[in-house]
PDB file of C-alpha atoms in Angstrom:
ATOM      1  CA  MET G   1      14.122  79.037 -13.446  1.00 37.00           C
ATOM      2  CA  MET G   2      12.239  78.396 -16.666  1.00 37.00           C
ATOM      3  CA  THR G   3       8.487  79.019 -16.582  1.00 39.00           C
ATOM      4  CA  ASN G   4       5.983  76.552 -17.997  1.00 40.00           C
ATOM      5  CA  SER G   5       5.316  78.838 -20.970  1.00 36.00           C
ATOM      6  CA  GLN G   6       9.043  79.057 -21.717  1.00 36.00           C
ATOM      7  CA  SER G   7       9.358  75.290 -21.467  1.00 39.00           C
ATOM      8  CA  ASN G   8       6.520  74.769 -23.939  1.00 42.00           C
ATOM      9  CA  ILE G   9       8.174  76.909 -26.620  1.00 40.00           C
ATOM     10  CA  LEU G  10      11.738  75.751 -26.003  1.00 40.00           C
ATOM     11  CA  ASP G  11      13.474  74.729 -29.224  1.00 45.00           C
ATOM     12  CA  TRP G  12      15.043  71.320 -28.626  1.00 43.00           C
ATOM     13  CA  SER G  13      16.164  70.842 -32.232  1.00 54.00           C
ATOM     14  CA  TYR G  14      19.819  71.751 -31.645  1.00 55.00           C
ATOM     15  CA  ILE G  15      20.317  69.768 -28.449  1.00 62.00           C
ATOM     16  CA  GLY G  16      22.653  66.795 -28.579  1.00 74.00           C
ATOM     17  CA  LYS G  17      24.454  67.632 -31.819  1.00 83.00           C
ATOM     18  CA  ASP G  18      27.880  68.629 -30.490  1.00 89.00           C
ATOM     19  CA  GLY G  19      29.066  65.231 -29.285  1.00 92.00           C
ATOM     20  CA  LEU G  20      28.190  61.613 -28.632  1.00 95.00           C
ATOM     21  CA  ILE G  21      28.937  59.719 -25.421  1.00 97.00           C
ATOM     22  CA  ILE G  22      28.066  56.021 -25.187  1.00 97.00           C
ATOM     23  CA  GLN G  23      28.260  53.998 -21.986  1.00 98.00           C
ATOM     24  CA  PHE G  24      30.490  50.943 -22.273  1.00 97.00           C
ATOM     25  CA  GLU G  25      28.794  48.846 -19.618  1.00 97.00           C
ATOM     26  CA  ASP G  26      25.915  46.873 -21.179  1.00 97.00           C
ATOM     27  CA  LEU G  27      25.730  49.069 -24.308  1.00 97.00           C
ATOM     28  CA  VAL G  28      29.006  47.937 -25.841  1.00 96.00           C
ATOM     29  CA  SER G  29      29.822  44.954 -23.667  1.00 97.00           C
ATOM     30  CA  PHE G  30      27.609  42.691 -21.554  1.00 97.00           C
ATOM     31  CA  ILE G  31      30.362  42.591 -18.950  1.00 97.00           C
ATOM     32  CA  GLY G  32      28.487  40.543 -16.354  1.00 98.00           C
ATOM     33  CA  TRP G  33      27.258  37.991 -18.865  1.00 97.00           C
ATOM     34  CA  ASN G  34      30.714  37.640 -20.441  1.00 98.00           C
ATOM     35  CA  ALA G  35      32.284  37.060 -17.027  1.00 98.00           C
ATOM     36  CA  SER G  36      29.644  34.566 -15.991  1.00 97.00           C
ATOM     37  CA  GLU G  37      30.006  32.575 -19.193  1.00 96.00           C
ATOM     38  CA  TYR G  38      33.792  32.485 -18.885  1.00 97.00           C
ATOM     39  CA  ILE G  39      33.862  31.534 -15.195  1.00 96.00           C
ATOM     40  CA  ASN G  40      31.258  28.780 -15.510  1.00 95.00           C
ATOM     41  CA  ASN G  41      33.022  27.342 -18.549  1.00 94.00           C
ATOM     42  CA  ALA G  42      36.435  27.505 -16.870  1.00 95.00           C
ATOM     43  CA  GLN G  43      35.102  25.781 -13.753  1.00 92.00           C
ATOM     44  CA  GLY G  44      33.173  23.190 -15.736  1.00 92.00           C
ATOM     45  CA  ARG G  45      29.923  24.152 -14.016  1.00 87.00           C
ATOM     46  CA  PRO G  46      26.858  22.470 -15.531  1.00 83.00           C
ATOM     47  CA  VAL G  47      24.278  24.803 -17.072  1.00 80.00           C
ATOM     48  CA  SER G  48      20.672  23.837 -17.737  1.00 77.00           C
ATOM     49  CA  LYS G  49      19.769  26.611 -20.182  1.00 88.00           C
ATOM     50  CA  THR G  50      20.965  27.476 -23.666  1.00 93.00           C
ATOM     51  CA  LYS G  51      23.365  30.337 -24.346  1.00 92.00           C
ATOM     52  CA  ASP G  52      20.575  32.431 -25.850  1.00 92.00           C
ATOM     53  CA  GLU G  53      18.343  31.771 -22.835  1.00 95.00           C
ATOM     54  CA  ARG G  54      21.112  32.895 -20.497  1.00 95.00           C
ATOM     55  CA  LEU G  55      21.618  36.034 -22.563  1.00 94.00           C
ATOM     56  CA  VAL G  56      17.903  36.844 -22.408  1.00 95.00           C
ATOM     57  CA  GLU G  57      17.999  36.412 -18.635  1.00 95.00           C
ATOM     58  CA  TYR G  58      20.892  38.871 -18.430  1.00 97.00           C
ATOM     59  CA  ILE G  59      19.005  41.467 -20.455  1.00 96.00           C
ATOM     60  CA  ASN G  60      15.831  40.897 -18.436  1.00 97.00           C
ATOM     61  CA  ARG G  61      17.449  41.145 -14.996  1.00 97.00           C
ATOM     62  CA  THR G  62      15.753  43.660 -12.725  1.00 97.00           C
ATOM     63  CA  ASP G  63      18.901  44.793 -10.885  1.00 97.00           C
ATOM     64  CA  TYR G  64      21.674  46.648 -12.730  1.00 98.00           C
ATOM     65  CA  ASP G  65      24.348  45.517 -10.225  1.00 98.00           C
ATOM     66  CA  ILE G  66      26.828  43.658 -12.464  1.00 98.00           C
ATOM     67  CA  PRO G  67      29.024  42.042  -9.766  1.00 98.00           C
ATOM     68  CA  LYS G  68      25.819  40.826  -8.098  1.00 98.00           C
ATOM     69  CA  TYR G  69      24.781  39.097 -11.319  1.00 97.00           C
ATOM     70  CA  VAL G  70      28.158  37.367 -11.565  1.00 97.00           C
ATOM     71  CA  LYS G  71      27.915  36.242  -7.922  1.00 97.00           C
ATOM     72  CA  GLU G  72      24.402  34.864  -8.415  1.00 95.00           C
ATOM     73  CA  THR G  73      25.294  32.935 -11.574  1.00 95.00           C
ATOM     74  CA  THR G  74      28.778  31.683 -10.663  1.00 95.00           C
ATOM     75  CA  GLY G  75      29.143  31.895  -6.889  1.00 95.00           C
ATOM     76  CA  VAL G  76      32.251  34.051  -7.378  1.00 96.00           C
ATOM     77  CA  ASP G  77      32.715  37.387  -5.573  1.00 97.00           C
ATOM     78  CA  ILE G  78      34.241  39.928  -7.949  1.00 97.00           C
ATOM     79  CA  THR G  79      34.492  43.712  -8.079  1.00 97.00           C
ATOM     80  CA  MET G  80      33.597  46.018 -10.934  1.00 97.00           C
ATOM     81  CA  GLU G  81      37.252  47.067 -11.083  1.00 97.00           C
ATOM     82  CA  GLN G  82      38.249  43.453 -11.680  1.00 97.00           C
ATOM     83  CA  LEU G  83      35.525  42.933 -14.249  1.00 98.00           C
ATOM     84  CA  ILE G  84      36.250  46.002 -16.357  1.00 97.00           C
ATOM     85  CA  ASN G  85      39.957  45.185 -16.403  1.00 97.00           C
ATOM     86  CA  SER G  86      39.381  41.594 -17.527  1.00 97.00           C
ATOM     87  CA  LYS G  87      39.876  40.593 -21.148  1.00 96.00           C
ATOM     88  CA  HIS G  88      37.332  37.838 -20.539  1.00 97.00           C
ATOM     89  CA  ALA G  89      34.600  40.196 -19.302  1.00 97.00           C
ATOM     90  CA  THR G  90      34.925  43.111 -21.719  1.00 97.00           C
ATOM     91  CA  PRO G  91      34.681  41.791 -25.309  1.00 96.00           C
ATOM     92  CA  PRO G  92      32.023  43.743 -27.245  1.00 96.00           C
ATOM     93  CA  ASN G  93      28.652  42.082 -27.682  1.00 95.00           C
ATOM     94  CA  VAL G  94      26.611  44.809 -29.356  1.00 94.00           C
ATOM     95  CA  LEU G  95      27.101  46.582 -32.684  1.00 93.00           C
ATOM     96  CA  TYR G  96      25.211  49.704 -31.527  1.00 93.00           C
ATOM     97  CA  ALA G  97      28.193  51.910 -30.634  1.00 92.00           C
ATOM     98  CA  PHE G  98      30.149  50.940 -33.743  1.00 92.00           C
ATOM     99  CA  ARG G  99      27.228  51.812 -36.015  1.00 91.00           C
ATOM    100  CA  MET G 100      26.380  55.031 -34.163  1.00 91.00           C
ATOM    101  CA  PHE G 101      29.975  56.224 -34.260  1.00 92.00           C
ATOM    102  CA  LYS G 102      30.281  55.418 -37.965  1.00 90.00           C
ATOM    103  CA  ALA G 103      27.129  57.397 -38.700  1.00 89.00           C
ATOM    104  CA  ALA G 104      28.438  60.289 -36.580  1.00 88.00           C
ATOM    105  CA  VAL G 105      31.766  60.320 -38.415  1.00 89.00           C
ATOM    106  CA  ASP G 106      29.984  60.175 -41.784  1.00 88.00           C
ATOM    107  CA  ASN G 107      28.027  63.269 -40.716  1.00 84.00           C
ATOM    108  CA  GLY G 108      31.112  65.198 -39.610  1.00 86.00           C
ATOM    109  CA  LEU G 109      30.771  64.775 -35.844  1.00 87.00           C
ATOM    110  CA  LYS G 110      34.202  64.524 -34.215  1.00 89.00           C
ATOM    111  CA  ASN G 111      33.516  64.657 -30.468  1.00 95.00           C
ATOM    112  CA  LEU G 112      32.927  60.949 -29.820  1.00 96.00           C
ATOM    113  CA  MET G 113      33.435  59.207 -26.477  1.00 97.00           C
ATOM    114  CA  ILE G 114      33.140  55.828 -24.791  1.00 98.00           C
ATOM    115  CA  HIS G 115      32.489  56.174 -21.059  1.00 98.00           C
ATOM    116  CA  SER G 116      32.850  53.729 -18.194  1.00 98.00           C
ATOM    117  CA  ASN G 117      32.103  54.386 -14.543  1.00 98.00           C
ATOM    118  CA  VAL G 118      35.335  52.713 -13.434  1.00 97.00           C
ATOM    119  CA  TYR G 119      38.700  53.323 -15.108  1.00 98.00           C
ATOM    120  CA  SER G 120      40.141  50.485 -17.147  1.00 97.00           C
ATOM    121  CA  GLN G 121      43.585  50.549 -18.729  1.00 96.00           C
ATOM    122  CA  LEU G 122      42.458  47.610 -20.839  1.00 95.00           C
ATOM    123  CA  LEU G 123      39.488  49.590 -22.101  1.00 96.00           C
ATOM    124  CA  GLU G 124      41.601  52.669 -22.763  1.00 97.00           C
ATOM    125  CA  VAL G 125      43.895  50.629 -25.027  1.00 96.00           C
ATOM    126  CA  TYR G 126      40.911  48.932 -26.673  1.00 94.00           C
ATOM    127  CA  VAL G 127      39.213  52.224 -27.581  1.00 95.00           C
ATOM    128  CA  LYS G 128      42.433  53.564 -29.119  1.00 93.00           C
ATOM    129  CA  SER G 129      42.842  50.482 -31.296  1.00 93.00           C
ATOM    130  CA  ALA G 130      39.254  49.537 -32.174  1.00 91.00           C
ATOM    131  CA  LEU G 131      37.633  52.988 -32.152  1.00 89.00           C
ATOM    132  CA  PRO G 132      40.427  55.411 -33.136  1.00 88.00           C
ATOM    133  CA  TYR G 133      37.952  58.195 -33.892  1.00 89.00           C
ATOM    134  CA  ALA G 134      36.651  58.097 -30.295  1.00 94.00           C
ATOM    135  CA  ARG G 135      38.251  58.869 -26.961  1.00 96.00           C
ATOM    136  CA  TYR G 136      37.894  57.094 -23.666  1.00 98.00           C
ATOM    137  CA  VAL G 137      36.449  58.903 -20.621  1.00 98.00           C
ATOM    138  CA  HIS G 138      35.680  57.490 -17.206  1.00 98.00           C
ATOM    139  CA  GLY G 139      34.486  58.224 -13.696  1.00 97.00           C
ATOM    140  CA  ASP G 140      31.559  60.310 -12.475  1.00 98.00           C
ATOM    141  CA  ILE G 141      29.383  61.108 -15.477  1.00 98.00           C
ATOM    142  CA  VAL G 142      28.343  64.562 -14.201  1.00 98.00           C
ATOM    143  CA  PRO G 143      31.644  66.407 -14.858  1.00 98.00           C
ATOM    144  CA  VAL G 144      31.987  64.600 -18.180  1.00 98.00           C
ATOM    145  CA  LEU G 145      28.611  65.954 -19.280  1.00 97.00           C
ATOM    146  CA  LYS G 146      29.349  69.414 -17.898  1.00 97.00           C
ATOM    147  CA  ASP G 147      32.499  69.515 -20.020  1.00 96.00           C
ATOM    148  CA  ASN G 148      30.525  68.491 -23.112  1.00 95.00           C
ATOM    149  CA  PRO G 149      27.344  70.594 -23.289  1.00 93.00           C
ATOM    150  CA  ASN G 150      24.911  69.907 -26.086  1.00 93.00           C
ATOM    151  CA  CYS G 151      26.111  66.312 -26.444  1.00 95.00           C
ATOM    152  CA  THR G 152      24.055  63.147 -26.673  1.00 95.00           C
ATOM    153  CA  TYR G 153      24.657  60.725 -23.813  1.00 97.00           C
ATOM    154  CA  THR G 154      23.424  57.155 -24.301  1.00 97.00           C
ATOM    155  CA  THR G 155      23.201  54.873 -21.275  1.00 98.00           C
ATOM    156  CA  SER G 156      21.143  52.266 -19.466  1.00 98.00           C
ATOM    157  CA  ASP G 157      22.714  52.822 -16.041  1.00 98.00           C
ATOM    158  CA  PRO G 158      19.883  53.886 -13.676  1.00 98.00           C
ATOM    159  CA  ALA G 159      22.256  55.669 -11.273  1.00 98.00           C
ATOM    160  CA  ASN G 160      23.815  57.695 -14.073  1.00 98.00           C
ATOM    161  CA  ILE G 161      20.404  58.573 -15.493  1.00 98.00           C
ATOM    162  CA  ARG G 162      19.354  59.962 -12.113  1.00 98.00           C
ATOM    163  CA  LYS G 163      22.590  61.955 -11.864  1.00 98.00           C
ATOM    164  CA  CYS G 164      21.660  63.821 -15.034  1.00 98.00           C
ATOM    165  CA  VAL G 165      19.434  66.193 -13.048  1.00 97.00           C
ATOM    166  CA  ASP G 166      22.629  67.644 -11.506  1.00 96.00           C
ATOM    167  CA  VAL G 167      24.528  68.466 -14.703  1.00 97.00           C
ATOM    168  CA  GLY G 168      23.340  72.042 -15.269  1.00 95.00           C
ATOM    169  CA  VAL G 169      23.956  72.253 -19.033  1.00 94.00           C
ATOM    170  CA  PRO G 170      21.620  71.273 -21.886  1.00 94.00           C
ATOM    171  CA  PHE G 171      22.176  67.889 -23.497  1.00 96.00           C
ATOM    172  CA  ALA G 172      20.258  64.936 -24.912  1.00 95.00           C
ATOM    173  CA  LEU G 173      19.884  61.870 -22.722  1.00 97.00           C
ATOM    174  CA  THR G 174      19.183  58.719 -24.707  1.00 96.00           C
ATOM    175  CA  ILE G 175      17.974  55.928 -22.456  1.00 97.00           C
ATOM    176  CA  CYS G 176      18.431  52.377 -23.677  1.00 96.00           C
ATOM    177  CA  ASP G 177      15.287  50.624 -22.468  1.00 94.00           C
ATOM    178  CA  ASP G 178      16.077  47.087 -23.635  1.00 95.00           C
ATOM    179  CA  PHE G 179      16.971  46.148 -20.070  1.00 97.00           C
ATOM    180  CA  MET G 180      14.341  45.375 -17.450  1.00 97.00           C
ATOM    181  CA  TYR G 181      16.298  47.230 -14.746  1.00 98.00           C
ATOM    182  CA  VAL G 182      15.588  50.512 -16.546  1.00 97.00           C
ATOM    183  CA  ALA G 183      11.807  50.198 -16.043  1.00 97.00           C
ATOM    184  CA  PRO G 184      11.678  52.055 -12.689  1.00 97.00           C
ATOM    185  CA  VAL G 185      13.512  54.982 -14.289  1.00 96.00           C
ATOM    186  CA  VAL G 186      11.444  55.338 -17.463  1.00 95.00           C
ATOM    187  CA  THR G 187       8.217  55.198 -15.420  1.00 96.00           C
ATOM    188  CA  ASP G 188       9.414  57.792 -12.890  1.00 97.00           C
ATOM    189  CA  ASP G 189       7.439  60.844 -14.002  1.00 97.00           C
ATOM    190  CA  LYS G 190       8.925  63.013 -11.253  1.00 97.00           C
ATOM    191  CA  LEU G 191      12.454  62.288 -12.487  1.00 98.00           C
ATOM    192  CA  LEU G 192      11.529  62.849 -16.131  1.00 97.00           C
ATOM    193  CA  ASN G 193       9.958  66.202 -15.268  1.00 97.00           C
ATOM    194  CA  GLN G 194      13.058  67.189 -13.305  1.00 97.00           C
ATOM    195  CA  LEU G 195      15.228  66.361 -16.299  1.00 97.00           C
ATOM    196  CA  LYS G 196      13.038  68.466 -18.577  1.00 94.00           C
ATOM    197  CA  LYS G 197      13.273  71.428 -16.213  1.00 95.00           C
ATOM    198  CA  GLN G 198      17.072  71.084 -16.312  1.00 94.00           C
ATOM    199  CA  ASN G 199      17.088  71.310 -20.140  1.00 93.00           C
ATOM    200  CA  VAL G 200      17.806  67.605 -20.550  1.00 96.00           C
ATOM    201  CA  PHE G 201      16.053  66.260 -23.637  1.00 95.00           C
ATOM    202  CA  VAL G 202      15.098  62.638 -22.943  1.00 96.00           C
ATOM    203  CA  GLN G 203      14.708  60.118 -25.730  1.00 94.00           C
ATOM    204  CA  TYR G 204      14.805  56.331 -25.967  1.00 95.00           C
ATOM    205  CA  THR G 205      16.637  53.761 -28.051  1.00 93.00           C
ATOM    206  CA  SER G 206      17.172  50.035 -28.410  1.00 93.00           C
ATOM    207  CA  ILE G 207      20.648  48.595 -28.816  1.00 92.00           C
ATOM    208  CA  MET G 208      19.342  45.156 -29.723  1.00 89.00           C
ATOM    209  CA  GLY G 209      18.070  46.343 -33.083  1.00 85.00           C
ATOM    210  CA  SER G 210      21.655  47.052 -34.136  1.00 87.00           C
ATOM    211  CA  GLY G 211      22.611  43.395 -33.881  1.00 87.00           C
ATOM    212  CA  LEU G 212      24.991  41.362 -31.778  1.00 86.00           C
ATOM    213  CA  VAL G 213      28.664  40.580 -32.231  1.00 86.00           C
ATOM    214  CA  ARG G 214      28.820  36.853 -32.986  1.00 73.00           C
TER     215      ARG G 214
END
């Protein structure tokens, strides 16, 4: 176990430079919002707010649960498996991943990944065609990170962030804090200290500054 004195002099400068993993859910595609918009439009449901207002509400939701959001806004029960395999739910909304990957390629980084918690054949095909320099990975994030030490993992998923204490290899965790549901994580000092003790370098980013796909 690392002592406090060792922790204080630890050189973090190299951490995160051997790969880049970006979460698909909410960082590339607002899956729940896309699904809600499509379902309500297809059913002809009246909406009282503008498209931008609905998008702001999606970003400001306090619960990450994507199927729950779809249920609350459409009345439709749907699973994450159905959502992530739907061409209507998965179109990209954010330019963040595209710009980050381009910058990585320009700087000679070749180990680039898009990750989703649930496997999607649709997403696998999409990554091959739209992001040919990246590969698609899925499932439990812990073994993915263990297989890619010294990477940078960017996510907003609170459950995945908490799992990072169990990885056991050094890496950089970039938390996207645009979303309100991330607040309990970024204010959890106990968790942040645990991550530091596990050689996880925590930093923060905003995807909204990269622009939206229109």
